[in-house]
Structure formats: structure tokens, C-alpha cells
Coordinates of C-alpha atoms and ligand atoms in Angstrom, one line a residue:
Chain Q
X15 CA 7.7 41.9 -33.5
X16 CA 6.3 45.3 -32.7
X17 CA 2.9 44.2 -34.1
X18 CA 2.7 41.2 -31.9
X19 CA 3.3 43.4 -28.8
X20 CA 0.5 45.6 -30.0
X21 CA -2.0 42.8 -30.3
X22 CA -1.2 41.8 -26.7
X23 CA -1.7 45.4 -25.5
X24 CA -5.1 45.4 -27.1
X25 CA -6.1 42.2 -25.4
X26 CA -4.9 43.6 -22.1
X27 CA -8.2 45.3 -21.9
X28 CA -9.5 42.1 -20.5
X29 CA -7.0 41.9 -17.7
X30 CA -7.5 42.9 -14.1
X31 CA -9.7 41.8 -11.3
X32 CA -12.8 40.3 -12.7
X33 CA -15.0 38.6 -10.2
X34 CA -13.4 38.9 -6.8
X35 CA -10.3 37.4 -5.3
X36 CA -9.1 33.9 -5.5
X37 CA -6.1 34.0 -3.2
X38 CA -4.8 36.4 -0.6
X39 CA -1.5 36.5 1.2
X40 CA -1.5 38.3 4.5
X41 CA 1.8 39.3 5.9
X42 CA 3.5 36.2 4.6
X43 CA 7.1 35.4 5.4
X44 CA 9.3 32.4 4.5
X45 CA 12.5 31.5 6.3
X46 CA 14.9 28.8 5.2
X47 CA 16.8 28.1 8.4
X48 CA 18.1 31.6 9.2
X49 CA 17.8 32.9 5.6
X50 CA 14.9 35.2 5.0
X51 CA 13.6 34.3 1.5
X52 CA 10.3 36.2 1.7
X53 CA 9.2 38.8 4.2
X54 CA 5.9 40.5 4.9
X55 CA 4.3 39.9 1.6
X56 CA 0.8 41.4 1.3
X57 CA -0.9 40.6 -1.9
X58 CA -4.0 39.2 -3.6
X59 CA -4.8 37.5 -6.8
X60 CA -8.1 38.2 -8.6
X61 CA -10.1 35.5 -10.3
X62 CA -9.4 35.6 -14.0
X63 CA -6.5 37.8 -13.6
X64 CA -3.1 37.7 -15.4
X65 CA -0.4 38.6 -13.0
X66 CA 3.4 38.9 -13.6
X67 CA 6.0 38.4 -10.9
X68 CA 9.4 39.9 -11.6
X69 CA 12.6 40.2 -9.8
X70 CA 16.3 39.4 -10.1
X71 CA 17.7 36.0 -9.5
X72 CA 17.3 35.0 -5.9
X73 CA 14.6 37.7 -5.3
X74 CA 12.2 35.0 -4.2
X75 CA 10.0 34.4 -7.2
X76 CA 10.0 30.7 -7.0
X77 CA 9.4 30.8 -3.3
X78 CA 6.5 33.1 -3.7
X79 CA 5.0 30.8 -6.4
X80 CA 5.4 27.8 -4.1
X81 CA 3.6 29.6 -1.3
X82 CA 0.8 30.8 -3.6
X83 CA 0.3 27.3 -5.1
X84 CA 0.2 25.6 -1.7
X85 CA 3.5 23.7 -2.2
X86 CA 5.2 25.5 0.7
X87 CA 3.8 26.4 4.1
X88 CA 4.9 30.0 5.0
X89 CA 6.8 30.4 8.2
X90 CA 4.8 33.5 9.0
X91 CA 1.5 35.0 8.0
X92 CA -1.6 33.5 6.3
X93 CA -2.5 32.2 2.9
X94 CA -6.1 32.2 2.1
X95 CA -7.6 30.3 -0.8
X96 CA -11.0 31.8 -1.3
X97 CA -12.1 29.0 -3.6
X98 CA -11.0 25.9 -1.7
X99 CA -11.7 23.4 -4.5
X100 CA -9.9 25.4 -7.2
X101 CA -7.4 23.3 -9.0
X102 CA -4.0 24.9 -9.2
X103 CA -1.2 23.8 -11.5
X104 CA 2.4 24.8 -11.3
X105 CA 4.9 24.8 -14.1
X106 CA 8.1 24.2 -12.3
X107 CA 11.3 26.1 -13.1
X108 CA 13.1 22.8 -13.3
X109 CA 10.1 21.4 -15.4
X110 CA 10.0 18.0 -13.6
X111 CA 9.4 15.9 -16.6
X112 CA 10.1 12.2 -16.6
X113 CA 13.2 11.7 -18.8
X114 CA 12.5 8.2 -19.8
X115 CA 9.0 9.0 -21.1
X116 CA 8.1 10.4 -24.4
X117 CA 6.6 13.9 -24.6
X118 CA 3.2 12.4 -25.1
X119 CA 3.6 10.1 -22.0
X120 CA 4.5 13.1 -20.0
X121 CA 1.4 14.9 -21.1
X122 CA -0.6 11.9 -20.2
X123 CA 0.3 12.5 -16.6
X124 CA -2.4 15.1 -16.7
X125 CA -5.1 12.8 -18.0
X126 CA -7.6 12.8 -15.2
X127 CA -10.7 10.7 -16.0
X128 CA -12.7 12.7 -13.5
X129 CA -12.6 15.9 -15.7
X130 CA -12.4 14.4 -19.1
X131 CA -15.2 12.4 -20.5
X132 CA -12.8 9.9 -22.1
X133 CA -9.3 9.6 -23.3
X134 CA -10.3 10.7 -26.8
X135 CA -11.4 14.0 -25.5
X136 CA -8.0 14.4 -23.7
X137 CA -6.1 13.4 -26.8
X138 CA -8.1 15.8 -28.9
X139 CA -7.2 18.7 -26.6
X140 CA -3.6 17.6 -26.4
X141 CA -3.3 17.6 -30.2
X142 CA -5.0 20.9 -30.4
X143 CA -2.6 22.6 -28.0
X144 CA 0.4 20.8 -29.7
X145 CA -0.7 22.2 -33.0
X146 CA -0.9 25.7 -31.6
X147 CA 2.7 25.4 -30.3
X148 CA 3.8 23.6 -33.4
X149 CA 5.2 20.6 -31.6
X150 CA 2.6 18.1 -32.9
X151 CA 5.2 16.0 -34.9
X152 CA 7.6 15.9 -32.0
X153 CA 5.3 14.3 -29.4
X154 CA 6.9 10.9 -29.7
X155 CA 10.4 12.2 -28.8
X156 CA 11.7 11.1 -25.4
X157 CA 12.3 14.0 -23.0
X158 CA 16.0 13.1 -22.7
X159 CA 16.2 13.6 -26.5
X160 CA 14.2 16.9 -26.5
X161 CA 15.7 20.3 -26.6
X162 CA 15.1 22.9 -23.9
X163 CA 12.4 24.7 -25.8
X164 CA 10.4 21.6 -26.4
X165 CA 10.7 20.5 -22.8
X166 CA 9.3 23.9 -21.6
X167 CA 6.4 23.6 -24.0
X168 CA 5.6 20.1 -22.7
X169 CA 5.8 21.2 -19.1
X170 CA 3.4 24.1 -19.9
X171 CA 1.0 21.9 -21.8
X172 CA 1.0 19.3 -19.1
X173 CA -0.2 22.0 -16.6
X174 CA -2.8 23.3 -19.1
X175 CA -4.1 19.8 -19.8
X176 CA -4.9 19.4 -16.2
X177 CA -7.5 22.1 -16.8
X178 CA -6.5 24.3 -13.9
X179 CA -8.4 27.2 -12.5
X180 CA -5.1 28.9 -11.7
X181 CA -1.8 28.3 -13.5
X182 CA 1.5 29.3 -11.9
X183 CA 4.4 29.5 -14.3
X184 CA 8.0 29.8 -13.1
X185 CA 10.2 31.2 -15.8
X186 CA 8.4 29.2 -18.4
X187 CA 10.0 30.8 -21.4
X188 CA 13.7 30.9 -20.3
X189 CA 14.7 28.6 -23.1
X190 CA 12.4 30.0 -25.7
X191 CA 13.0 32.8 -28.2
X192 CA 10.8 35.9 -28.2
X193 CA 8.5 34.5 -30.9
X194 CA 7.8 31.3 -29.0
X195 CA 7.5 33.1 -25.7
X196 CA 4.8 35.3 -27.2
X197 CA 3.1 32.3 -28.7
X198 CA 2.8 30.8 -25.2
X199 CA 1.7 34.1 -23.8
X200 CA -1.0 34.3 -26.4
X201 CA -2.2 30.8 -25.7
X202 CA -2.5 31.6 -22.0
X203 CA -4.2 34.9 -22.8
X204 CA -6.7 33.0 -25.0
X205 CA -7.5 30.6 -22.2
X206 CA -7.8 33.5 -19.8
X207 CA -10.4 35.2 -22.0
X208 CA -12.2 32.1 -23.0
X209 CA -12.1 29.9 -19.9
X210 CA -11.4 32.5 -17.2
X211 CA -8.0 30.9 -16.4
X212 CA -6.1 32.8 -13.8
X213 CA -2.4 33.1 -14.8
X214 CA 0.5 33.9 -12.5
X215 CA 3.7 34.2 -14.4
X216 CA 7.1 34.7 -12.9
X217 CA 9.7 36.0 -15.4
X218 CA 12.5 38.4 -15.8
X219 CA 11.9 38.6 -19.6
X220 CA 11.9 42.4 -19.9
X221 CA 10.6 42.5 -23.5
X222 CA 7.6 40.3 -22.5
X223 CA 6.9 42.4 -19.5
X224 CA 7.1 45.7 -21.4
X225 CA 4.6 44.5 -23.9
X226 CA 2.2 43.8 -21.0
X227 CA 0.1 46.4 -19.3
X228 CA -1.5 44.3 -16.6
X229 CA -0.6 44.1 -13.0
X230 CA 3.0 43.3 -12.1
X231 CA 4.5 42.5 -8.8
X232 CA 8.2 43.2 -8.4
X233 CA 10.3 41.4 -5.8
X234 CA 13.7 42.4 -4.5
X235 CA 15.5 40.5 -1.7
X236 CA 12.3 38.7 -0.7
X237 CA 10.3 42.0 -0.3
X238 CA 7.5 43.1 -2.5
X239 CA 8.6 46.5 -3.6
X240 CA 6.1 47.3 -6.3
X241 CA 2.6 46.1 -7.2
X242 CA 1.1 47.9 -10.1
X243 CA 1.4 48.4 -13.8
X244 CA 4.3 47.8 -16.1
X245 CA 4.8 51.3 -17.1
X246 CA 6.0 52.2 -13.6
X247 CA 9.0 49.9 -13.7
Chain J
X15 CA -7.0 -0.3 -11.9
X16 CA -5.6 3.2 -12.2
X17 CA -3.2 2.7 -9.3
X18 CA -2.1 -0.8 -10.6
X19 CA -1.4 0.8 -14.0
X20 CA 0.6 3.6 -12.3
X21 CA 2.6 1.0 -10.4
X22 CA 3.4 -1.0 -13.5
X23 CA 4.4 2.3 -15.2
X24 CA 7.0 2.8 -12.4
X25 CA 8.1 -0.8 -13.0
X26 CA 8.5 -0.2 -16.7
X27 CA 10.4 3.0 -16.1
X28 CA 13.3 1.0 -14.6
X29 CA 12.6 -2.5 -16.0
X30 CA 15.6 -4.3 -14.4
X31 CA 15.0 -2.9 -11.0
X32 CA 11.2 -3.3 -11.3
X33 CA 11.4 -7.0 -12.4
X34 CA 13.9 -7.8 -9.7
X35 CA 11.5 -6.3 -7.2
X36 CA 8.6 -8.4 -8.5
X37 CA 10.9 -11.5 -8.5
X38 CA 11.8 -10.7 -4.9
X39 CA 8.1 -10.4 -4.0
X40 CA 7.8 -14.0 -5.2
X41 CA 10.8 -15.2 -3.4
X42 CA 9.7 -13.5 -0.3
X43 CA 6.3 -15.3 -0.4
X44 CA 7.9 -18.6 -1.4
X45 CA 10.4 -18.5 1.5
X46 CA 7.6 -17.5 3.9
X47 CA 5.3 -20.3 2.8
X48 CA 7.9 -23.0 2.6
X49 CA 9.3 -22.5 6.1
X50 CA 8.4 -26.0 7.3
X51 CA 9.7 -27.6 4.1
X52 CA 13.0 -25.8 4.3
X53 CA 13.5 -26.7 7.9
X54 CA 12.6 -30.3 7.3
X55 CA 15.0 -30.4 4.4
X56 CA 17.8 -28.9 6.3
X57 CA 17.4 -31.2 9.3
X58 CA 17.1 -34.3 7.2
X59 CA 20.2 -33.2 5.3
X60 CA 22.2 -33.1 8.5
X61 CA 20.6 -36.0 10.3
X62 CA 20.5 -38.2 7.3
X63 CA 23.5 -40.4 8.1
X64 CA 22.2 -41.1 11.6
X65 CA 18.6 -41.7 10.7
X66 CA 18.7 -45.4 11.6
X67 CA 19.9 -47.4 14.6
X68 CA 22.7 -49.8 14.0
X69 CA 25.4 -52.0 15.5
X70 CA 28.7 -53.4 14.4
X71 CA 29.5 -57.0 14.1
X72 CA 33.1 -58.3 13.9
X73 CA 33.8 -61.9 13.4
X74 CA 36.6 -64.1 12.5
X75 CA 36.9 -64.7 8.9
X76 CA 36.9 -68.4 9.7
X77 CA 33.2 -68.2 10.5
X78 CA 30.7 -68.7 7.8
X79 CA 30.0 -64.9 7.6
X80 CA 28.2 -65.1 4.3
X81 CA 25.6 -67.3 5.8
X82 CA 25.2 -65.1 8.8
X83 CA 24.7 -62.0 6.6
X84 CA 22.1 -63.8 4.5
X85 CA 20.2 -64.8 7.5
X86 CA 20.2 -61.3 9.0
X87 CA 19.2 -59.8 5.7
X88 CA 16.1 -62.0 5.7
X89 CA 15.0 -60.3 8.9
X90 CA 12.5 -57.5 8.4
X91 CA 14.0 -55.5 11.2
X92 CA 17.2 -55.2 9.3
X93 CA 17.2 -52.6 6.6
X94 CA 20.7 -52.9 5.3
X95 CA 24.0 -54.5 5.9
X96 CA 27.2 -52.7 5.0
X97 CA 30.5 -54.6 4.8
X98 CA 33.3 -52.7 6.6
X99 CA 36.7 -52.3 5.0
X100 CA 39.8 -53.1 6.9
X101 CA 40.6 -49.6 8.1
X102 CA 37.2 -49.2 9.6
X103 CA 37.4 -52.6 11.2
X104 CA 40.8 -51.8 12.8
X105 CA 39.3 -48.6 14.1
X106 CA 36.1 -50.2 15.2
X107 CA 37.9 -53.0 16.9
X108 CA 39.8 -50.6 19.1
X109 CA 36.7 -48.5 19.7
X110 CA 34.4 -51.4 20.4
X111 CA 37.0 -53.1 22.7
X112 CA 37.5 -50.0 24.7
X113 CA 33.7 -49.5 24.9
X114 CA 33.2 -53.0 26.0
X115 CA 35.5 -52.3 28.9
X116 CA 36.7 -55.8 29.2
X117 CA 40.1 -57.3 29.2
X118 CA 40.4 -58.8 25.9
X119 CA 43.0 -61.4 25.3
X120 CA 45.6 -60.4 22.8
X121 CA 44.8 -63.3 20.5
X122 CA 41.5 -61.7 19.8
X123 CA 43.2 -58.7 18.4
X124 CA 45.4 -60.7 16.2
X125 CA 42.5 -62.5 14.6
X126 CA 41.6 -61.9 11.0
X127 CA 38.3 -60.1 11.1
X128 CA 35.4 -59.4 8.7
X129 CA 33.1 -56.6 9.8
X130 CA 29.6 -55.5 9.1
X131 CA 27.4 -52.7 10.0
X132 CA 23.9 -53.9 10.7
X133 CA 21.4 -51.1 10.1
X134 CA 17.9 -51.4 11.5
X135 CA 14.8 -50.4 9.6
X136 CA 13.2 -47.2 10.8
X137 CA 10.9 -47.5 13.9
X138 CA 12.2 -50.9 14.9
X139 CA 11.6 -51.2 18.6
X140 CA 14.5 -51.4 21.0
X141 CA 13.4 -54.8 22.1
X142 CA 13.4 -56.2 18.5
X143 CA 16.8 -54.6 18.0
X144 CA 18.1 -56.4 21.0
X145 CA 16.6 -59.7 19.8
X146 CA 18.5 -59.3 16.5
X147 CA 21.7 -58.7 18.3
X148 CA 21.1 -61.8 20.4
X149 CA 20.3 -63.8 17.3
X150 CA 23.8 -62.9 16.0
X151 CA 25.3 -64.2 19.2
X152 CA 23.6 -67.5 18.7
X153 CA 24.7 -67.8 15.1
X154 CA 28.4 -67.2 15.7
X155 CA 30.7 -68.9 18.0
X156 CA 31.1 -66.5 20.9
X157 CA 34.9 -66.5 21.0
X158 CA 35.1 -65.5 17.3
X159 CA 32.7 -62.7 17.7
X160 CA 32.8 -59.1 18.8
X161 CA 29.5 -57.1 18.9
X162 CA 29.2 -53.4 19.2
X163 CA 26.4 -51.8 21.1
X164 CA 23.3 -50.7 19.4
X165 CA 23.5 -47.1 18.7
X166 CA 20.8 -44.7 17.7
X167 CA 21.1 -41.5 15.7
X168 CA 20.8 -39.2 18.7
X169 CA 23.5 -40.7 20.9
X170 CA 25.9 -41.3 18.1
X171 CA 25.8 -37.9 16.6
X172 CA 29.3 -36.5 16.5
X173 CA 30.0 -33.2 18.2
X174 CA 30.5 -31.4 14.9
X175 CA 27.2 -32.8 13.6
X176 CA 25.5 -31.9 16.8
X177 CA 26.8 -28.4 16.3
X178 CA 25.5 -28.3 12.8
X179 CA 22.2 -29.7 13.9
X180 CA 21.7 -26.8 16.3
X181 CA 23.0 -24.4 13.7
X182 CA 20.4 -25.6 11.3
X183 CA 17.8 -23.8 13.3
X184 CA 19.4 -20.6 12.4
X185 CA 19.7 -21.3 8.6
X186 CA 16.0 -20.5 7.9
X187 CA 15.9 -17.2 9.8
X188 CA 19.1 -16.3 8.0
X189 CA 17.6 -17.0 4.6
X190 CA 14.5 -15.2 5.5
X191 CA 16.3 -12.2 6.8
X192 CA 18.5 -12.0 3.7
X193 CA 15.4 -12.1 1.4
X194 CA 13.6 -9.5 3.5
X195 CA 16.6 -7.2 3.5
X196 CA 17.0 -7.5 -0.3
X197 CA 13.3 -7.0 -0.7
X198 CA 13.4 -3.9 1.5
X199 CA 16.2 -2.4 -0.5
X200 CA 14.4 -2.9 -3.8
X201 CA 11.1 -1.8 -2.2
X202 CA 12.7 1.5 -1.1
X203 CA 14.1 2.0 -4.6
X204 CA 10.9 1.3 -6.4
X205 CA 9.1 3.5 -3.9
X206 CA 11.5 6.3 -4.7
X207 CA 10.7 6.1 -8.5
X208 CA 7.0 5.8 -7.7
X209 CA 7.1 8.8 -5.4
X210 CA 8.1 11.1 -8.2
X211 CA 5.4 9.8 -10.5
X212 CA 2.8 10.0 -7.7
X213 CA 3.8 13.5 -7.0
X214 CA 3.2 14.5 -10.6
X215 CA -0.2 12.8 -10.5
X216 CA -1.1 14.7 -7.4
X217 CA 0.0 17.9 -9.1
X218 CA -1.8 17.5 -12.4
X219 CA -4.8 15.3 -11.5
X220 CA -7.3 15.8 -8.8
X221 CA -6.2 12.9 -6.6
X222 CA -4.8 12.6 -3.1
X223 CA -2.5 10.1 -1.4
X224 CA -1.4 8.7 -4.7
X225 CA 1.8 7.1 -3.4
X226 CA 0.2 5.2 -0.6
X227 CA -2.6 4.0 -2.7
X228 CA -0.4 2.9 -5.5
X229 CA 2.0 1.1 -3.2
X230 CA -0.8 -0.7 -1.4
X231 CA -2.6 -1.8 -4.5
X232 CA 0.5 -2.4 -6.6
X233 CA 2.7 -4.3 -4.1
X234 CA -0.4 -5.8 -2.5
X235 CA -1.6 -7.3 -5.8
X236 CA 1.8 -8.9 -6.5
X237 CA 2.1 -10.4 -3.0
X238 CA -1.5 -11.8 -3.2
X239 CA -0.7 -13.1 -6.7
X240 CA 2.3 -15.0 -5.4
X241 CA 0.4 -16.3 -2.4
X242 CA -2.1 -17.8 -4.8
X243 CA 0.6 -19.1 -7.1
X244 CA 2.4 -20.9 -4.3
X245 CA -0.7 -22.0 -2.5
X246 CA 0.0 -25.6 -3.6
X247 CA 2.8 -25.8 -1.1
X248 CA 1.9 -28.3 1.6
X249 CA 2.4 -27.5 5.3
X250 CA 2.0 -23.8 4.8
X251 CA 3.0 -21.7 7.7
X252 CA 0.1 -19.2 7.9
X253 CA 1.5 -17.4 10.8
X254 CA 4.3 -16.2 8.5
X255 CA 1.9 -14.5 6.2
X256 CA 0.4 -12.5 9.1
X257 CA 3.9 -11.6 10.1
X258 CA 4.8 -10.6 6.6
X259 CA 1.6 -8.5 6.2
X260 CA 2.6 -6.6 9.4
X261 CA 6.2 -6.0 8.1
X262 CA 4.8 -4.8 4.7
X263 CA 2.4 -2.4 6.5
X264 CA 5.2 -1.0 8.7
X265 CA 7.4 -0.3 5.6
X266 CA 4.5 1.5 4.1
X267 CA 4.1 3.8 7.1
X268 CA 7.6 5.1 6.8
X269 CA 6.8 7.7 4.2
X270 CA 8.8 9.9 2.0
X271 CA 8.7 13.6 2.3
X272 CA 6.1 14.8 -0.1
X273 CA 8.2 16.5 -2.8
X274 CA 10.6 13.9 -4.1
X275 CA 11.6 16.2 -6.9
X276 CA 13.3 18.7 -4.6
X277 CA 17.0 18.5 -5.0
Ligands
ATP313 N1 14.9 25.1 0.0 C1 15.7 26.2 0.2 N2 16.6 26.2 1.2 C2 17.4 27.2 1.5 N3 17.4 28.3 0.8 C3 16.5 28.4 -0.3 C4 15.6 27.4 -0.6 N4 14.9 27.7 -1.7 C5 15.3 29.0 -2.0 N5 16.3 29.4 -1.2 C6 16.9 30.7 -1.2 O1 15.9 31.7 -1.2 C7 16.2 32.7 -2.1 C8 15.1 32.9 -3.1 O2 15.1 31.8 -3.9 P1 14.1 31.7 -5.1 O3 14.3 30.4 -5.7 O4 12.7 32.0 -4.7 O5 14.6 32.8 -6.1 P2 14.1 33.2 -7.5 O6 13.7 34.6 -7.6 O7 13.2 32.1 -8.0 O8 15.5 33.0 -8.3 P3 15.8 32.5 -9.8 O9 15.5 33.6 -10.7 O10 17.2 32.2 -9.8 O11 14.9 31.3 -10.0 C9 17.5 32.4 -2.8 O12 18.6 33.1 -2.2 C10 17.7 30.9 -2.5 O13 19.0 30.6 -2.3
MG314 MG1 13.2 30.7 -9.4

């Protein structure tokens, strides 16, 4: 366990702003009717960065991810996407898998023939990822028969298979044990290093956060109360 | 092809609902194309009994009525002769007598009558019909004969049938409206399923307006398919197709809010 954390710490040398910003939020606020879910958020995401968003339940993590990924128009302020044709994929907190489909069919939702040469290339990549997460032999299972952990892995793989420039993950490991959570973190970390994938990860998994020395944003009651490194939390 | 596949995937996700929708697409087109046929059928159904002009002949059973009937049957103007039973005769005697508006001697009423309904062939001119009626007068001794007026299907239509006849104009719109309503219900339901899939495609593939494109191509293909399948139907009402196209387009415009997964 301790060893795994250590490897991550070593890899953290790659984190941080690499080549400029990809997204900036300028004084962003979100109201649901009279309820103030986010207020005066000022932040930026660097290209190739891995960023954690933490906060208690109801702090506004999901809302912030939805604003960042362009799902939700903020009531106030400005969201600037500095690479307009960047593809952003969101792993939803409620996963949004199609229950009647098999795991594989759900993954196929990400098969975009404009970015894959052919279906074989897609399947090859799918199998590769499935092997890494050790779910290869469960791909034929229907989602309604799958357990929570498998569903989360499928939701994450679906987003990864869309070959995004930025991936937003909303509590992606809530049904996974520490070992599997780290496995996913390592996969994302690998893609970050190899492909320059920008990762924005919302979580309140304290162990995972502690083992991470990159930038962390902490939300409380819709306000950004800390942006910095894990050791200050 | 991608969008057609996507549409069929939504159909397969809920096979019963999906197949019902496709069936309704077919029914929709069939009802639209067959408007004239349906209307003709309905009207002939109601007007059937009165399609031909006719008149009643009552004569004393002492007359050689079999000979009269045989002679009339030979006429090409006469399509059919029905023998009336006693009840009808009794009824008709009263009716005919009152219609004749003459003072009939009571002995006439006491006579033993045989009765016939002489039915003219279609499109027999009024003049020919009158000639046939006069011919009967010549064949039978006048005092043993009572002739009804020549009646045509329009003037003889009973009030209730008249009512039905007018109502029959509303039957087709009623059928059409029912089919359209049913179609719309299933359309909205299929669209709901599709909206979720389309949303995911937009999320994880680099495509835009997936729902609209899928509906246009998916539903459009099925409608066109059925138009071709039913194109053998004669007397097609082309105006209906244009109307239907407008209706379909209008239903497409009423969109869903983008994120169908939001609870
Ligand atoms: N569509 C909405 N309408 C009204 N209120 C909402 C809506 N979405 C979120 N909220 C409210 O905004 C606040 C922040 O919600 P959000 O989902 O962003 O929190 P969160 O940090 O993701 O919480 P959790 O850890 O439980 O997922 C909550 O109090 C929630 O009730
Ligand atoms: Mg949340």
C-alpha cells in the first residue's frame, strides 16, 4: 500500500502546468433558483495538468465539473476555453450507462470513426484498457448485472476511449477499493505522461489525495477556499 | 448509415415499443394513402341498400303474376325482382295507398295480394324507368293492380341512414386522428429513449445535433419505406403526404431539453 503511494509521488514530478492554460474560470457563479451553488470561482486549468477537486458533499464539486466541461452555463462570470476544439469527456457521478446494453456495447458508444482508423483499432485499445483494469472477461456482462466497481470502470473507460484532451471525473472511485482506485489513478497518470491528457478529478477520497502532491482545489459551500498543494490540507 | 444504425439501436433497446412504433409508421402511411378508398368503402357500406331505383308492384293473386315477373325480368332495365312477404305487403299497401292520396275502395284492401319489388339496373334513365312502370300497367288489369312510385336511393334514404351518411364523413378523420395520436405517443416515447443515447454520442464522440439527425434519418427512412411499400394503392391522396410531412416536421421541432439524463 505504502509502496504504491510512493510510486505515485515519484511520478508527480510530471504534474503541474506544462504548456499554458486550457481553461480559465473568471469570477464564475452558479445559482439554482435562489440557491447559490458556486460563487466567485477564479481558477485555471493548465494543459497536461492533473488537478484534484475536493470538498464535502454538497460543496459544489459536480456543479464545478459541469461548468468546466461546458455542460452547464454559469449564471455569472466567464468560462474561457483556450483550445476551442479540445475534446472534453466527463465521467458522470451517476455514470450514465445504458442498463440494457452489455459493458462492451456501452464502451462502443465512444467509437468515433473520425478519430479511429477502423473498428479494429478501437477494439484493440478497448481490450488493452480492459486488461489493465482486469475486466477483460466481464465485458459481455449487461450493465444491470454488473457490480458498482465494474460499472465505474466501464464509465471511465468509455470516457478514455473517446480519446479526450481533457477528462473530468466525478467521484470515479466511490465504489472501488483503494487498490482499484490506485490502478485507475495510475492509468490516468500514464495517459497524462504519454499523451498529455489533462485530468480533473473530483473526489473526497482522503487516502488518494494524500498520496498526491499535485495541485488541489478545495471547495466549501460553493466557494473555492484553497488552491494549492495537498500538504496544506 | 451511422444515424440509421443508432436509430435501430434505440428500437432494439425497447423492442416491443420500437416495433409498435414502426408498425404505426406503416399504419399512418397506409391510412393517409388510402383516404379515398376508405371513404368510398364507408359510403358504399351505408348507401348500399339504396344504390338502385325501384318501385313496388302489388297485384291480385288472381292475376298471372308469374308471367308478369318473367316478362319484367327479360327487360334489361330491370336488375332484380324481389318477392315481398305478406308483412311487407301489408305495410306497403298502407303506405302506397296513403302516398297515392286517392280514395281507395275498401274491396281493394280486402284483396289477396302478391307483391314485388322491381329494382332497376344502375344508370337506367328516368324515362326508361317510367316506361317499365307503364308496361306493368298494360300487363295487369288496372283494378287488380297497385303501383308504387319510382323511388331512388336519395329520396328514399331514411332519416337514420341519412344521419349515418353524413356521419360517415367524420369516420375517416376520426380514424386518422386516432392513428396520429397513437403515433405521436410512441414517437415521443421512442424520442425519449433516443435522446439519452444521442446525448451519450455527443458526449463521447465528436458529433453535434445527434438527436435531430437520428430522428430525421431514422423515422424518415421508415416513412419513405412505407410510402414505397404502399405505392400500389390506387387513387392515392398525395395532398395527405404533404400534410403528414408537415406534421412530422412540426413534431421534430419540439425538442427535448439537452440533457435527458438529468433526474
Ligand atoms: N440542478 C440543481 N437544482 C438545484 N440545486 C442543485 C442542482 N444541482 C445541484 N444543486 C445543489 O447545489 C449544491 C452543490 O451540488 P453538487 O452536486 O455540485 O455537490 P457535490 O459537491 O458534487 O456533492 P456530492 O459529493 O454529494 O456529489 C447542493 O446543495 C445541491 O443540492
Ligand atoms: Mg457530486
